[in-house]
Coordinates of N, CA and C in Angstrom, one line a residue:
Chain A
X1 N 190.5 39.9 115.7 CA 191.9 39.4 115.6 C 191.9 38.1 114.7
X2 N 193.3 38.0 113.7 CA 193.4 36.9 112.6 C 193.0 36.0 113.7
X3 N 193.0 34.5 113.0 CA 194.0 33.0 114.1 C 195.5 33.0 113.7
X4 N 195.7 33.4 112.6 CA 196.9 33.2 112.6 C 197.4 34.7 111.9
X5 N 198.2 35.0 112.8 CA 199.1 36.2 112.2 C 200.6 36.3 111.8
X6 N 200.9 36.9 110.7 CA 202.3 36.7 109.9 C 202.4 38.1 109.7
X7 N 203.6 38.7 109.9 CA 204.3 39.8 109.2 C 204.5 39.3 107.6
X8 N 204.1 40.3 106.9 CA 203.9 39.8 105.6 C 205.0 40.1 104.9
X9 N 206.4 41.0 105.5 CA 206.9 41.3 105.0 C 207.1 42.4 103.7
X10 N 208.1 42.4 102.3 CA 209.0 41.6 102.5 C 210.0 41.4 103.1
X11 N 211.0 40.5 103.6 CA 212.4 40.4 104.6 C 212.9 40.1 103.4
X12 N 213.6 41.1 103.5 CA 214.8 41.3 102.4 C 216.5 41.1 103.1
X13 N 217.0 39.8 102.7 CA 218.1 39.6 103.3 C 219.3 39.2 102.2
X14 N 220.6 39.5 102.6 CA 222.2 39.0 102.0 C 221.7 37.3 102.0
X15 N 222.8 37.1 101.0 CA 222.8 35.5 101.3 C 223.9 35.0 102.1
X16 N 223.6 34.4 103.1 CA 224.5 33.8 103.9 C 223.5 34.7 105.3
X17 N 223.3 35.5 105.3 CA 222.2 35.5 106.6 C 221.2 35.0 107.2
X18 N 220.9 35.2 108.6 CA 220.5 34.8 109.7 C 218.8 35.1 109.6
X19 N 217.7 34.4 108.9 CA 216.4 35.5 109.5 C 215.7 34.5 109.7
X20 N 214.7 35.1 110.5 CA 213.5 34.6 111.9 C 212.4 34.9 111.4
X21 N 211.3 34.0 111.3 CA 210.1 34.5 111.1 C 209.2 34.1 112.4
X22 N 208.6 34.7 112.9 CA 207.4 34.3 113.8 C 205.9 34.1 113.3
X23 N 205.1 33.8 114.3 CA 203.7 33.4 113.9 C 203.2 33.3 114.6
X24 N 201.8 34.6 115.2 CA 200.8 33.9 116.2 C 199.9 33.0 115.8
X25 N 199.2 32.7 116.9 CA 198.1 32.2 116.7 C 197.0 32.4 117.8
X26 N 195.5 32.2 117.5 CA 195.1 32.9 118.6 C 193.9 31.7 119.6
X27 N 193.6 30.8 118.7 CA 193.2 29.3 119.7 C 194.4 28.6 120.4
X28 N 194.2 28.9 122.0 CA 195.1 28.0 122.7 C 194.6 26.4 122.5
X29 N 193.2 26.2 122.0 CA 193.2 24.7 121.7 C 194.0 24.0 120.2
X30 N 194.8 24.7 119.9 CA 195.4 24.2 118.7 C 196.2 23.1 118.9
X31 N 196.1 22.3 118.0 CA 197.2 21.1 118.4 C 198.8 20.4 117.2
X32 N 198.1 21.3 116.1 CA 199.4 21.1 115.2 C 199.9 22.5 114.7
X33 N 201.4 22.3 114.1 CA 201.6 23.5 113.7 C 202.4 23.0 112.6
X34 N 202.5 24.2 111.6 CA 203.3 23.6 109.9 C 203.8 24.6 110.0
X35 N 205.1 24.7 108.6 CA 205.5 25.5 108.5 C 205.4 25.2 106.5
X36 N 204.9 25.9 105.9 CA 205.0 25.7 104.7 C 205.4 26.9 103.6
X37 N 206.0 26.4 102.5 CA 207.1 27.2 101.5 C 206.2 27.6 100.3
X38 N 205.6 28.5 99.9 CA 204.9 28.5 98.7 C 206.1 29.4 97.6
X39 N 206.7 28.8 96.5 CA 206.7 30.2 95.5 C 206.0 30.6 94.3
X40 N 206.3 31.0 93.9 CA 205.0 32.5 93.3 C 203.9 31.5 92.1
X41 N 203.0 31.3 92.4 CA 202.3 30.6 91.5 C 202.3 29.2 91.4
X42 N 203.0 28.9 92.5 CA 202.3 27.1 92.8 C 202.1 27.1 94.0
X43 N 202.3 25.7 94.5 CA 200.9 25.7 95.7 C 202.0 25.1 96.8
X44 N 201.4 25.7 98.1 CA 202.5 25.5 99.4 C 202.9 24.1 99.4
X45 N 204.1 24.2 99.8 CA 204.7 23.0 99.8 C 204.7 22.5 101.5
X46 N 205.0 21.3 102.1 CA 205.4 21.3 103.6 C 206.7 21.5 103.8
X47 N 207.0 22.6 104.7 CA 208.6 22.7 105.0 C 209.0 21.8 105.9
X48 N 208.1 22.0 107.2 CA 208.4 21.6 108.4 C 206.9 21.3 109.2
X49 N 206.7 20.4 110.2 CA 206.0 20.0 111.3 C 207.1 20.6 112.6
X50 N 205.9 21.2 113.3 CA 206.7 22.1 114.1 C 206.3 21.1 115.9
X51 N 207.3 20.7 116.4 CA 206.5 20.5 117.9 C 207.3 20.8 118.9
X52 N 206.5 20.5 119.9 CA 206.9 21.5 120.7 C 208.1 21.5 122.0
X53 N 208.9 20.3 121.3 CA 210.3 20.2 121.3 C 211.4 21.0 120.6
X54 N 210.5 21.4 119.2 CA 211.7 22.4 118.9 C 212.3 21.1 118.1
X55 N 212.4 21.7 116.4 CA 213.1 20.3 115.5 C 214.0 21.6 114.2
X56 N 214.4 20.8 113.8 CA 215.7 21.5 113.6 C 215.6 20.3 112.0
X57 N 216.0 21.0 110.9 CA 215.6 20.3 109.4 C 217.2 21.3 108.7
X58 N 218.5 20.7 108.8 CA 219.6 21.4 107.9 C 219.5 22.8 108.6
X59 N 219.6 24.0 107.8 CA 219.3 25.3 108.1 C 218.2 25.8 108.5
X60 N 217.4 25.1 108.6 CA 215.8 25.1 109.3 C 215.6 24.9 110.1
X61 N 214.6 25.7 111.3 CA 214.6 25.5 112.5 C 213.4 25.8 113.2
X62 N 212.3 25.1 113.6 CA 211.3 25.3 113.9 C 211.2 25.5 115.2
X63 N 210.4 26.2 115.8 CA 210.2 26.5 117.4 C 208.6 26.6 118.0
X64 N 208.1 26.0 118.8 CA 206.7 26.5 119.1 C 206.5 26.8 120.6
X65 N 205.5 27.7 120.7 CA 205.6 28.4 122.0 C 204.2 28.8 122.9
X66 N 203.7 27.6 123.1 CA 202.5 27.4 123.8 C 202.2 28.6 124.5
X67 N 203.0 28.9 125.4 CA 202.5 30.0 126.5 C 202.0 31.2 126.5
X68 N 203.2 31.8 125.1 CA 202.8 33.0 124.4 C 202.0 32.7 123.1
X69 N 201.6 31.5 122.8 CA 200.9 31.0 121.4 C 202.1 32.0 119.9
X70 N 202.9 31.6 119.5 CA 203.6 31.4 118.9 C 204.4 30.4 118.1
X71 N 205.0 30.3 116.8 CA 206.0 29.3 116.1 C 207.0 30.1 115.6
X72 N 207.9 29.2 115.4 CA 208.7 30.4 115.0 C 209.4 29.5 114.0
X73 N 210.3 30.1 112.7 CA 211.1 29.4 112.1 C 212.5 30.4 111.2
X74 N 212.9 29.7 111.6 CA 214.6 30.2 111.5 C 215.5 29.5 110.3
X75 N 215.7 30.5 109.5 CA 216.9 29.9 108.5 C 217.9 30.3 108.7
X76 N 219.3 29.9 108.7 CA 220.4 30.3 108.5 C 221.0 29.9 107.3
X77 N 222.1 30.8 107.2 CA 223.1 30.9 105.8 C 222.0 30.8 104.7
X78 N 221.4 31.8 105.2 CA 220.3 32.2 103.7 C 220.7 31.9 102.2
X79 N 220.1 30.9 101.2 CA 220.8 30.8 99.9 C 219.3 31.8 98.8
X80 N 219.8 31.7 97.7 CA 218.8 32.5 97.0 C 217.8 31.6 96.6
X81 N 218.1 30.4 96.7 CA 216.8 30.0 96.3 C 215.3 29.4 97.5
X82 N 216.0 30.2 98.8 CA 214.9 30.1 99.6 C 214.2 31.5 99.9
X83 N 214.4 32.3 98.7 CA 213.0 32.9 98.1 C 211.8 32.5 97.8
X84 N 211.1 32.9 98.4 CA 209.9 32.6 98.5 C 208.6 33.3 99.7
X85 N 207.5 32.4 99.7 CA 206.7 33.1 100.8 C 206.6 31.9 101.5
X86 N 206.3 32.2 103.2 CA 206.7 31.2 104.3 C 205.7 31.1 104.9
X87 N 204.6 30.4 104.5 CA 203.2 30.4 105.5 C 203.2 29.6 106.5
X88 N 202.8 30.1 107.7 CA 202.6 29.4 108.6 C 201.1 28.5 109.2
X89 N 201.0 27.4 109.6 CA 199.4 26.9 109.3 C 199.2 26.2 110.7
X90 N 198.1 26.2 111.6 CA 197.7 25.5 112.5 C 196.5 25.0 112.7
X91 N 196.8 23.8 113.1 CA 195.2 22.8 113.2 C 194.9 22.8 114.3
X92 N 193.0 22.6 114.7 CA 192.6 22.8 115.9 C 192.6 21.8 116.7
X93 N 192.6 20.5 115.8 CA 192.5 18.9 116.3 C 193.2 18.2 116.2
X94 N 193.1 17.0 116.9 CA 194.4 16.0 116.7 C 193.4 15.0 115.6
X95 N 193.7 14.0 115.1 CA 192.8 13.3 114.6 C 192.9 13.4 112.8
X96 N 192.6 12.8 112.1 CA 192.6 12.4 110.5 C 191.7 13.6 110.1
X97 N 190.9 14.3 110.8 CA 189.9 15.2 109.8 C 189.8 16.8 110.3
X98 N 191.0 17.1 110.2 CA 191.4 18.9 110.9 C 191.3 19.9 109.5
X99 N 191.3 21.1 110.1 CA 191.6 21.7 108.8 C 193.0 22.6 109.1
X100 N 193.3 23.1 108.1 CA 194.6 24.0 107.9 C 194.5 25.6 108.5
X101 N 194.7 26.3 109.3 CA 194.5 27.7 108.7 C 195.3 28.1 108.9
X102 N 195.7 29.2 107.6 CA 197.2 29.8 107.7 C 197.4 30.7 108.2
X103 N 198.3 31.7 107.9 CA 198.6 33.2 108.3 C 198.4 33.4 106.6
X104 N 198.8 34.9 106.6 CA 198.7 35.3 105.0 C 200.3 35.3 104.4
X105 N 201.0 34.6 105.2 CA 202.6 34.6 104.7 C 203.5 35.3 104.6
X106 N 204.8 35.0 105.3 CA 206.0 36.2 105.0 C 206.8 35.9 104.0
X107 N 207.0 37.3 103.3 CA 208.1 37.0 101.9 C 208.8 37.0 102.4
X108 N 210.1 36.0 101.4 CA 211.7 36.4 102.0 C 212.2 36.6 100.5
X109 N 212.8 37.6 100.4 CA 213.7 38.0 99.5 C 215.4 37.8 99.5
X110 N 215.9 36.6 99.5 CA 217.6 36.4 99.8 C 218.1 37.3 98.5
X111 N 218.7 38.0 98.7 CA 219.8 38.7 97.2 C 221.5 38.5 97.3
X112 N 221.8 38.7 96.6 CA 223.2 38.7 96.3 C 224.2 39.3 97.4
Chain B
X1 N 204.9 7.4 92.5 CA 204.0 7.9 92.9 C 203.2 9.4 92.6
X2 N 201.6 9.1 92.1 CA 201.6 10.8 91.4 C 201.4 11.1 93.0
X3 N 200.9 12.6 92.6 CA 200.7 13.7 94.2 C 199.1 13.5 93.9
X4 N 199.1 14.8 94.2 CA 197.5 15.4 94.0 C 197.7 15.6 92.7
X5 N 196.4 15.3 92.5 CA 195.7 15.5 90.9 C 195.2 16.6 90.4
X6 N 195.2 18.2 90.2 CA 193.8 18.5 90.2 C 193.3 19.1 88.4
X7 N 192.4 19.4 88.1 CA 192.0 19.8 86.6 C 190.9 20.5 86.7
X8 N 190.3 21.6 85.8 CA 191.8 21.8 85.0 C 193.0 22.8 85.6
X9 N 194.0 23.3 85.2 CA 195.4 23.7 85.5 C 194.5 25.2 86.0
X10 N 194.0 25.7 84.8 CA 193.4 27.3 84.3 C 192.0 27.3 83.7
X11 N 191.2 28.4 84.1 CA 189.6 28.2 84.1 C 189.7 29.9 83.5
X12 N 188.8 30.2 82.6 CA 188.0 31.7 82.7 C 187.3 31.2 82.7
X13 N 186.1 32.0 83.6 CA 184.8 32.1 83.3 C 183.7 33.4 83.7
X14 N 182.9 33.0 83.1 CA 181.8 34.6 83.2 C 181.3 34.8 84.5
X15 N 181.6 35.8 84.8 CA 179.9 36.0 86.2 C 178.7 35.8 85.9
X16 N 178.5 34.8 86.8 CA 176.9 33.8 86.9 C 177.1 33.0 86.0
X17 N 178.2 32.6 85.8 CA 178.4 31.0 85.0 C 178.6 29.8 86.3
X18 N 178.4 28.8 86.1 CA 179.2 27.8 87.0 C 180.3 27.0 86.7
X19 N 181.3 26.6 87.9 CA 182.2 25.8 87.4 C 182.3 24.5 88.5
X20 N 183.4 23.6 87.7 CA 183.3 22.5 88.8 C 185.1 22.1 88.6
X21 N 185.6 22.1 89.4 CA 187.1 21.7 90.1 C 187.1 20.3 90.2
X22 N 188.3 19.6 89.8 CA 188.9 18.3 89.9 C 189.6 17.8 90.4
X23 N 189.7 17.3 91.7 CA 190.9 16.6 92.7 C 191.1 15.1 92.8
X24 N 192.6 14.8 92.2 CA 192.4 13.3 92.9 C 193.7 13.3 93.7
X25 N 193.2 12.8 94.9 CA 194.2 12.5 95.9 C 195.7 11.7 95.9
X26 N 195.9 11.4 96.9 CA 197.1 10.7 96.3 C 196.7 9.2 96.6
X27 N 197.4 8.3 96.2 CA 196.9 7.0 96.5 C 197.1 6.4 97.8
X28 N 195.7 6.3 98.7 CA 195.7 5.8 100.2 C 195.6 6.9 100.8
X29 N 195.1 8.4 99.9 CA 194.8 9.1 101.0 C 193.1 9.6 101.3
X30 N 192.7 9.1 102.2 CA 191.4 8.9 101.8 C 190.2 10.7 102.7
X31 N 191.4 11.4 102.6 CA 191.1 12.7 103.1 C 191.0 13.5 101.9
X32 N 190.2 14.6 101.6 CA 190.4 15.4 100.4 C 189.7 17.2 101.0
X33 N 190.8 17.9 101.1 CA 190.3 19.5 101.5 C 190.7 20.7 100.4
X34 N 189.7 21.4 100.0 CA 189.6 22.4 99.2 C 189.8 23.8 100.0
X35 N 190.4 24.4 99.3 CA 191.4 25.7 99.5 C 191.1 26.8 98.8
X36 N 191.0 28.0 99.3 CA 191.0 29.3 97.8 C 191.8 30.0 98.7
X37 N 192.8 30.8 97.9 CA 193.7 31.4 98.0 C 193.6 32.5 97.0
X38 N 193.5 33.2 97.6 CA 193.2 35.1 96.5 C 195.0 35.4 96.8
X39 N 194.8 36.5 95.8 CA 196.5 37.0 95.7 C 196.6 37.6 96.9
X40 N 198.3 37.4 97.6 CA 198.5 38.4 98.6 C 197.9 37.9 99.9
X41 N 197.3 36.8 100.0 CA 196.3 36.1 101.4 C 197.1 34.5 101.4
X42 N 196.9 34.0 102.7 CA 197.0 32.5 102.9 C 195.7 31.9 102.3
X43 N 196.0 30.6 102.2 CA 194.9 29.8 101.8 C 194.0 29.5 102.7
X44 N 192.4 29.7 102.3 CA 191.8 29.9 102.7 C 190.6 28.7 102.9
X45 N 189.9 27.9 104.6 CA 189.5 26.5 104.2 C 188.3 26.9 103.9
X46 N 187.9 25.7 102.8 CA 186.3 25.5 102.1 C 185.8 24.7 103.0
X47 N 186.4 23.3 102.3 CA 185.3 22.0 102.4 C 186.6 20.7 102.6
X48 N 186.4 20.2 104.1 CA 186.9 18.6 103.7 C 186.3 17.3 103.9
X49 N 186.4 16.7 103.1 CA 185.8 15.5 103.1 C 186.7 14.3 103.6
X50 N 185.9 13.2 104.4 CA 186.8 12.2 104.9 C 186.2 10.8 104.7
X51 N 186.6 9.8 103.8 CA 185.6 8.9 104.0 C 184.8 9.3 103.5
X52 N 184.4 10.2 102.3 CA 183.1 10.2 101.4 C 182.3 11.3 102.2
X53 N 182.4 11.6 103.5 CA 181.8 12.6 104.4 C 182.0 13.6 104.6
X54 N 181.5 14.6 104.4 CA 181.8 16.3 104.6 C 181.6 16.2 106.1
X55 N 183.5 16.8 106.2 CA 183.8 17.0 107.9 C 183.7 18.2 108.4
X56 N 183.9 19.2 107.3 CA 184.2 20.5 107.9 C 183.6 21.8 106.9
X57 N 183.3 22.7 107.4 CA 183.0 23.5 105.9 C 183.3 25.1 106.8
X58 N 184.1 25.8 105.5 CA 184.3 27.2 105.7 C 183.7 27.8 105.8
X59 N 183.8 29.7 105.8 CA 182.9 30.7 105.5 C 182.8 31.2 104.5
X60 N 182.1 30.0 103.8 CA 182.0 30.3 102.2 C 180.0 30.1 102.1
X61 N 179.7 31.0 101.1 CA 178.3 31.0 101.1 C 177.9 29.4 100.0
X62 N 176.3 29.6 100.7 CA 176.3 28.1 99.8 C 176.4 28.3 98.1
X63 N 176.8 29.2 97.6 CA 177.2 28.8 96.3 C 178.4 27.7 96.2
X64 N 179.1 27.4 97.3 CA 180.2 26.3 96.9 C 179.4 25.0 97.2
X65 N 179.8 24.1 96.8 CA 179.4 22.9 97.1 C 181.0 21.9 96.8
X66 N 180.9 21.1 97.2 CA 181.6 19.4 97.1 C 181.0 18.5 97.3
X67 N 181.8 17.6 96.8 CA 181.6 15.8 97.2 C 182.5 15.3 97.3
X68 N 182.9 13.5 97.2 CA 184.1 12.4 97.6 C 183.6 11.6 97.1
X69 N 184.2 11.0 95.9 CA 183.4 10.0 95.2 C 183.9 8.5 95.6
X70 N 183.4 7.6 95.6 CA 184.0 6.1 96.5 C 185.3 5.8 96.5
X71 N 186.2 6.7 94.9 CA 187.3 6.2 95.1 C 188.7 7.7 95.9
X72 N 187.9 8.5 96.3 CA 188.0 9.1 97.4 C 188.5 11.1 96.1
X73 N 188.4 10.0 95.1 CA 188.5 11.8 94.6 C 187.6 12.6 95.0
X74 N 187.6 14.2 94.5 CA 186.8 15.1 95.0 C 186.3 16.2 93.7
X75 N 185.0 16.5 93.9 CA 184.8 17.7 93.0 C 184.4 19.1 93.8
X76 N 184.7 20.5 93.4 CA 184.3 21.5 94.1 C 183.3 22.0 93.1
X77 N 182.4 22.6 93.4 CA 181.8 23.4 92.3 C 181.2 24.6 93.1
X78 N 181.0 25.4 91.9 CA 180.5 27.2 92.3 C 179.8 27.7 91.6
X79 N 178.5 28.1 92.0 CA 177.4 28.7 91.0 C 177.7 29.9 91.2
X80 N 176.8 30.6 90.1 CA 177.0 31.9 90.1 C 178.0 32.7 90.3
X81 N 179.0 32.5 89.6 CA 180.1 33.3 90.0 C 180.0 34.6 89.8
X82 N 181.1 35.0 90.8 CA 181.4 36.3 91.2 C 182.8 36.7 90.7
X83 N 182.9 38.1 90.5 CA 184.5 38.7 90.4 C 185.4 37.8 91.3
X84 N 184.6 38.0 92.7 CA 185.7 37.8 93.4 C 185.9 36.5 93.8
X85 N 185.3 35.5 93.1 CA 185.9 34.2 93.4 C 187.0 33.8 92.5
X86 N 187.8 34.5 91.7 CA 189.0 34.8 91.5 C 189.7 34.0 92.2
X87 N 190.2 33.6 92.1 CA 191.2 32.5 92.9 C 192.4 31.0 92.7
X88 N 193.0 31.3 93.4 CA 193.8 30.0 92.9 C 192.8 28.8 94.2
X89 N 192.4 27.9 93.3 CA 191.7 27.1 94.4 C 192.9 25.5 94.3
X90 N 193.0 25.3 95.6 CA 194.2 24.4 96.0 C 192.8 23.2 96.6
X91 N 193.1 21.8 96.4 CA 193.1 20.8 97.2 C 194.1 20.0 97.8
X92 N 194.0 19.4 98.9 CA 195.1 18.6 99.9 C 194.3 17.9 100.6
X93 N 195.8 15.9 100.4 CA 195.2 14.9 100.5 C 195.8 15.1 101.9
X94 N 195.5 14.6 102.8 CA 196.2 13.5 103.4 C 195.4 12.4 104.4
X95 N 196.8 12.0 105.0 CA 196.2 10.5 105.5 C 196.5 10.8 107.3
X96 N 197.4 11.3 107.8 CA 197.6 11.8 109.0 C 197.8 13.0 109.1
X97 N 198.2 13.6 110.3 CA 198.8 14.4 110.8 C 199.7 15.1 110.3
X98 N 200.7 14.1 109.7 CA 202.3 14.9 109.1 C 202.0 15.4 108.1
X99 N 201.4 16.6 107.8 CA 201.1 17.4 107.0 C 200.2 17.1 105.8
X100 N 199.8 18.2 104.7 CA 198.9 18.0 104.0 C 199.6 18.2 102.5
X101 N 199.5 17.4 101.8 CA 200.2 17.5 100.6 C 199.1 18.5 99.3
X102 N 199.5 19.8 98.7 CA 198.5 20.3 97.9 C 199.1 19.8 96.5
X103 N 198.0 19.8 96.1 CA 198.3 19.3 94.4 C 198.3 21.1 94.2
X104 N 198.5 21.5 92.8 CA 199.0 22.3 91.8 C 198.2 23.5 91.5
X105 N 196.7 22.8 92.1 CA 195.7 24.2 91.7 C 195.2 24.3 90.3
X106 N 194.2 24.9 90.4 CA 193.4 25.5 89.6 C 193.4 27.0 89.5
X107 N 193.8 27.7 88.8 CA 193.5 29.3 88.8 C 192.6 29.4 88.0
X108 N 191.4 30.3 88.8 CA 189.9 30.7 88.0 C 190.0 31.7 88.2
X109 N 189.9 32.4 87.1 CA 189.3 33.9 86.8 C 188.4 33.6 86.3
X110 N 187.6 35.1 87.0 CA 186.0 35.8 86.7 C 186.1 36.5 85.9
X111 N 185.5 36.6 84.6 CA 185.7 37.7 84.2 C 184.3 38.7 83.8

């Protein structure tokens, strides 16, 4: 099994729609979670820090879910230019010297 | 303020050549992690360094190497290359927790 798994899509959605991406993971000792935006040929960006309050960024909406090891992130009123791929990444440690590992990313396709 | 630094942008090179990757962090970030990312995959961890100290290292064979040089930049390098080290190789600074900033990458093709 991945550590981190992503429907890779693509989600192909209207603009002004509602879509959800999830994300497992499979170390219950994990202690951070990201949500990061790569498009096609540059390098992921940070969307969101995800905890486990649940944080909320404009149309962005992050969710994490210890129990069932899950994140989740949620855009509404889809615009076209949040095309792109949505990796999801989690660290095993708390501390200055962790590493990243992602999922392999969900496309989103917003169209017209 | 710049970001991450890395050089160069674009690489060919031959199988069983070597190469060596360029990262400079951002200013005050004294963390520096190397990334390869193949098409169609998440990025994938190498090597981080903290403090000039290799903290962590991936499942990558010892043809990779790094370092952290005092003023906390970083070099990656790879002997012998392969087809399939093909890659966009990413580094990321940071200083905490609140995520990891990547510079721009390097794309190396094997050819």
């Amino acid at each position: 099994r991945k550590e981190v798994e992503q429907d890779p899509g693509p989600f192909n959605v209207p603009e002004g729609a509602t879509v959800a991406f999830n994300c497992t993971y499979s170390n219950s000792a994990s202690q951070s979670f990201f949500w990061y935006r790569q498009d096609c040929r540059k390098e992921p960006k940070l969307l969101m820090s995800v905890y486990s309050s649940g944080n909320e960024d404009g149309r962005f909406t992050a969710q994490l879910n210890r129990a069932s090891q899950y994140i989740s992130l949620l855009i509404r009123d889809s615009k076209l230019s949040d095309s792109a791929t949505y990796l999801c990444a989690v660290t095993p440690n708390t501390g200055t010297a962790s590493k990243l590992t992602f999922g392999t990313g969900t496309r989103l396709q917003v169209t017209l | 303020d710049a970001g991450v630094t890395q050089s160069p942008t674009h690489l060919i090179k031959t199988r069983g050549q070597h190469v060596t990757l360029r990262c400079s962090p951002i200013s005050g970030h004294k963390s520096v992690s190397w990334y390869q990312q193949v098409l169609g995959q998440g990025p994938q961890f190498i090597f981080q360094y903290y403090e000039k100290e290799e903290r962590g290292r991936g499942n990558f064979p010892d043809r990779f190497s790094a370092r952290q040089f005092p003023n906390y930049s970083s070099e990656l390098n790879v002997n012998a290359l392969l087809l399939g080290d093909s890659a966009l190789y990413l580094c990321a600074s940071s200083v905490d927790l609140e995520g990891y900033t990547f510079g721009s990458g390097t794309r190396l093709t094997v050819v």
